[in-house]
Amino acid sequence: MSAYLVAMATYVGFFMILALALNLQWGMTGMVNFGIAGFYALGAYASGILTAKAGWPVGFGMLAGAAVGAAAGALVALLSVRLRDDFLAIVTLGFAEVVRLICLNEDWLTEGPRGLKIDARPFGSVFGREDYALFYLALVATAVLAVFAVAEAIRRSPYGRVLRAIREDDVVASVLGKDVLVFRVATFAIGAMFMGLAGALFAHFIQNISPYTFLPTVSIFIWMSVIVGGAGNNKGLLVGAGVVMLILEGSRFLNDFIRVLDAEKLSSIRIILIGVLLIVILRFRPSGLMPEEKFKPTSD
Amino acid sequence: MSNDAPLRIEGLRAGYGQADIVHGVSLSVARAEMVTIIGPNGAGKSTLLKAAAGAVRPRPGSSVTVAGREVAGLPASEIARAGVAYVPQEANVFRSLSVRENLELGAWSDRRRIADGLARVHAIFPVLSERAGARAGLLSGGQRQMVAFAMALMLEPAVLLLDEPSAGLSPVMVDQMFEAIIAVNRTGVAILMVEQNAVQALKISNRGVVMAAGAVAATGTAADLLADRSVAELYLGAAR
Amino acid sequence: MIGQLILNGFINAALLAPPAVAFTILFGILKFPNFAIGAYVTVGAFAAFAVNVQLGLPIWVAVVGAMAAGAAVAWLSDALVFKPLRGHAPVTLLVVSIAVAFILEQCVRLFYGGNVRGFDLALERPMRLWGLRITKEQLEILVISAVITLLVHLLLTYTAVGKAMRATADNPGLAEVRGIPHRRIAVFTWLLCGAIFGLSGFLAGLDLVIEPHIGWNLTIPIFAAAILGGIGSAGGALLGAILVGIAEELTVLVLPTTYKVAVGFLIITILLLFRPHGLFGQAEIKK
């Protein structure tokens, strides 16, 4: 039971990093990213392949996972920084699907649908089995805190304020020109880096990754977390990620007690519940559980 | 008589979001009368027209009657069917549709009158029949303004609400547009018009209303307003 | 070989064209890409299955059932979700539309599970026309799709309600002040497009197999076709459907078939890099 809670909390941690990263990209630059699952998968596979196949130490593998995420993020942002929101949504969704298809079909690299087995674990030999789960939870929690701190620092920095101000106004953005472009791309890349890091942390936690883990549904659940929590508010989306994860994973736990429905039906009901939750919250709390704090533009 | 004026506005308040832009305006337009609203930018002139047409919802308590019938709060399409034709200043044609289709859409709520309406507006603006197949978005500014105006005339409205009918037109086109407005007015249509080109507009109007900060600052016959020195200094100077 | 691929491409296009046209019409009034369209297609496919296989009624009744079910869920999703949430940011609505897609698809799964099904039709050998293979079902798909697309074109071009739909898509505020009731036009548009999505579900079930993911798999190619054609243009959507349909088939010459699904995305991405408004679309004037 407690092992289950620890595992679930760790899962919530991955979701929180993804949600914080998404909010950094969307909240700061206004660029919509529906390819979260793609960056997440890239980080997971990069670290997994480098440690399992090339024998890299875990720490370097994870750094590489984050770096691959950042590079892919910079590339996607550079190519599509000019697109309309709705087109950007489709392009990023497509990017994630292409990543997933590559993971599925290039067996020589990724082991395809069978999944990639990853033995390496950070400090794997130091802790016992029970303790290790706790250690990993602490590791993920530290990562969440670090990402939160970086995201808040960027949000509060002078650049962050400028970016948020111009997010509302395309005309200003085009007038300000190249600097803004560079900063937007950089912010998007930092977000993607965090997503890659989350993927790497996930890979060495679950120790067996397959393309089926990185379906577009992951991206959508993260979006729902951010919207439910309150777009633009980093504390709110931590709550949102917790709520969404609770419904996703918590009902599994329920299943151990109530055996009325088979697993397949229960999985359907979970997803329906999350969808309904999103719609109901938007209807009755249009700005989410914790709305973005309004900031006053300094008059200088 | 005065009770069923084509258009009567009383205590009209309107705005966007929480803020009111128009604070309790009352005015009426009689049959075949032309009233011009002048005033500085941001005085609430356009918002007043929009609220009268239902394009912006008037606040509760406002009253807009069309020939004695209360229409405040009705959807804009209902108010249009009641005989009020509003021509916005911008985005006033369907750009992706042909001139002919635009005009037909002006009579959408009573399609038996399309042929009759087309004949009438083609008589006023012959060029529109020559350009019937052209996409409205590709027309010159002047011709686009004609389409917008003609579309509003298709069902012979009792009231015309015109927002800056001469905006962006060349001087020749301005004259042509004002002539058309006068002609329509002579057929008995009540016209309420907002115009930057204040002097020229007042010259063809019966009455003028000066709006400032969302309220009526002065009213009078067009001739009186044109002669009034303070009005001229405050509101007509820049436009002259 | 090439000839057969191109023929397959046209059949593919026939599956994409009606929903791409419907998507682009719906976009005209919604102003955000509705990801739930795939779920309407799925509901249509399963409604047709229920009528044809579970109730044992003839196939043409199944067509009617598919269209009615598609129209019903499309209208309901507007009445219960999109209309009350109007005014939210387009991106939020986009996420909501994906949530609607999930809900509908999972409801179908709840009743039918994930199994693969088919209509109650006798299997026939493919016909041969000038050395090309085509099944009777594929021929029917081509004909039905062409007829529907033509009917929609005629509706939009020549009927009063069609012109009002185009006017509402072009400039909703102006349409309303010209006496065209926005709500009624919107409801009509939802019902019409929903019926087309339902019919597409039937056609897709005829060509492929019926399973809960059938609509989601079509969603991206449909978007690709509509964007390629320049959002908002029905004729463009048809042309886009033909291009995407053929491109998907021809890629098997250079890429393994497993990557076919990615073609729609690649087309969109490459196209948008060079023409951010679509192949036939015009730059919108932002206010």
XYZ file of N, CA and C in Angstrom, chain B residues 55 75-77 80-81 85-88 91-97 101 104-106 108-109 111 135 151-152, chain C residues 156-157 160-161 163-164 166-168 170-182 184-185 282 285 287:
162
model
N -25.804 45.368 -31.774
C -24.498 44.746 -31.959
C -23.728 44.734 -30.644
N -31.759 40.312 -30.004
C -30.590 40.044 -30.843
C -30.564 41.000 -32.037
N -29.354 41.296 -32.518
C -29.213 42.249 -33.619
C -30.034 41.834 -34.831
N -30.128 40.524 -35.073
C -30.870 40.108 -36.268
C -32.351 40.449 -36.142
N -32.720 44.143 -36.810
C -32.626 44.371 -38.249
C -33.969 44.081 -38.905
N -34.616 42.992 -38.487
C -35.920 42.651 -39.071
C -36.987 43.670 -38.713
N -31.379 49.348 -40.092
C -30.208 48.868 -40.812
C -28.984 49.632 -40.343
N -28.039 48.897 -39.786
C -26.830 49.511 -39.230
C -25.667 49.198 -40.155
N -24.915 50.211 -40.539
C -23.736 50.007 -41.380
C -22.503 50.331 -40.544
N -21.728 49.302 -40.177
C -20.541 49.568 -39.364
C -19.499 50.342 -40.158
N -15.071 46.571 -41.647
C -15.524 45.195 -41.841
C -17.016 45.176 -42.143
N -17.432 46.029 -43.077
C -18.860 46.161 -43.324
C -19.338 45.466 -44.590
N -18.454 44.654 -45.209
C -18.903 43.792 -46.307
C -18.399 42.376 -46.027
N -19.018 41.392 -46.696
C -18.512 40.023 -46.609
C -17.420 39.884 -47.664
N -16.173 39.958 -47.218
C -15.054 40.093 -48.153
C -14.914 38.915 -49.104
N -15.234 37.720 -48.619
C -14.989 36.541 -49.449
C -16.148 36.247 -50.397
N -17.213 37.038 -50.318
C -18.369 36.802 -51.180
C -18.421 37.849 -52.287
N -23.696 38.553 -54.159
C -24.068 37.770 -52.970
C -24.208 38.668 -51.745
N -27.554 40.309 -52.005
C -28.625 39.345 -51.726
C -28.743 39.084 -50.225
N -27.586 39.021 -49.559
C -27.621 38.748 -48.118
C -28.268 39.893 -47.354
N -28.237 41.092 -47.950
C -28.917 42.217 -47.321
C -30.408 41.983 -47.216
N -31.734 38.859 -46.761
C -31.829 37.443 -46.395
C -33.123 37.127 -45.665
N -33.581 38.069 -44.838
C -34.750 37.739 -44.027
C -36.059 37.880 -44.815
N -36.536 37.074 -48.726
C -35.837 36.860 -49.995
C -36.706 37.110 -51.228
N -15.288 39.797 -56.152
C -15.208 39.558 -54.710
C -15.178 40.881 -53.968
N -26.199 47.235 -49.300
C -26.674 46.032 -48.610
C -27.715 46.422 -47.561
N -27.451 47.537 -46.881
C -28.357 47.977 -45.827
C -29.689 48.473 -46.396
N -23.674 25.438 -50.566
C -22.958 26.654 -50.161
C -23.064 27.739 -51.221
N -23.070 27.337 -52.489
C -22.994 28.325 -53.562
C -24.350 28.920 -53.915
N -29.933 29.904 -50.100
C -29.921 31.035 -49.161
C -29.195 30.647 -47.879
N -29.483 29.434 -47.376
C -28.860 29.053 -46.113
C -27.342 28.875 -46.316
N -25.446 30.545 -48.439
C -24.833 31.877 -48.476
C -24.770 32.469 -47.071
N -25.820 32.223 -46.297
C -25.811 32.734 -44.920
C -24.699 32.072 -44.104
N -21.823 31.024 -45.329
C -20.555 31.644 -45.733
C -20.440 33.046 -45.154
N -21.566 33.768 -45.157
C -21.534 35.122 -44.607
C -21.200 35.083 -43.115
N -21.804 34.136 -42.396
C -21.560 34.033 -40.958
C -20.111 33.672 -40.678
N -17.611 34.394 -42.653
C -16.794 35.520 -43.093
C -16.805 36.642 -42.057
N -17.974 36.976 -41.546
C -18.108 38.152 -40.671
C -19.373 38.002 -39.831
N -19.271 37.263 -38.711
C -20.472 36.939 -37.937
C -21.226 38.170 -37.438
N -20.491 39.200 -37.035
C -21.158 40.394 -36.524
C -21.993 41.066 -37.591
N -21.422 41.195 -38.786
C -22.145 41.843 -39.873
C -23.354 41.002 -40.280
N -23.168 39.674 -40.333
C -24.286 38.804 -40.699
C -25.456 39.030 -39.752
N -25.141 39.128 -38.469
C -26.196 39.306 -37.475
C -26.927 40.645 -37.693
N -26.182 41.725 -37.926
C -26.886 43.002 -38.086
C -27.599 43.088 -39.435
N -27.242 42.211 -40.370
C -28.003 42.181 -41.619
C -29.229 41.291 -41.508
N -29.523 40.806 -40.311
C -30.757 40.042 -40.109
C -30.597 38.546 -40.260
N -29.351 38.054 -40.257
C -29.129 36.609 -40.370
C -28.884 36.069 -38.963
N -29.816 35.278 -38.434
C -29.709 34.866 -37.030
C -28.548 33.894 -36.821
N -27.568 34.345 -36.050
C -26.343 33.571 -35.897
C -26.610 32.199 -35.300
N -29.247 30.268 -35.245
C -29.916 29.287 -36.111
C -28.969 28.763 -37.172
N -28.172 29.683 -37.734
C -27.205 29.247 -38.747
C -26.182 28.309 -38.117
N -5.307 32.724 -48.096
C -4.736 34.060 -48.183
C -4.369 34.527 -46.793
N -6.031 39.270 -42.514
C -5.660 40.571 -41.974
C -6.008 40.564 -40.505
N -6.683 42.000 -36.954
C -7.124 43.307 -36.469
C -6.355 43.690 -35.220
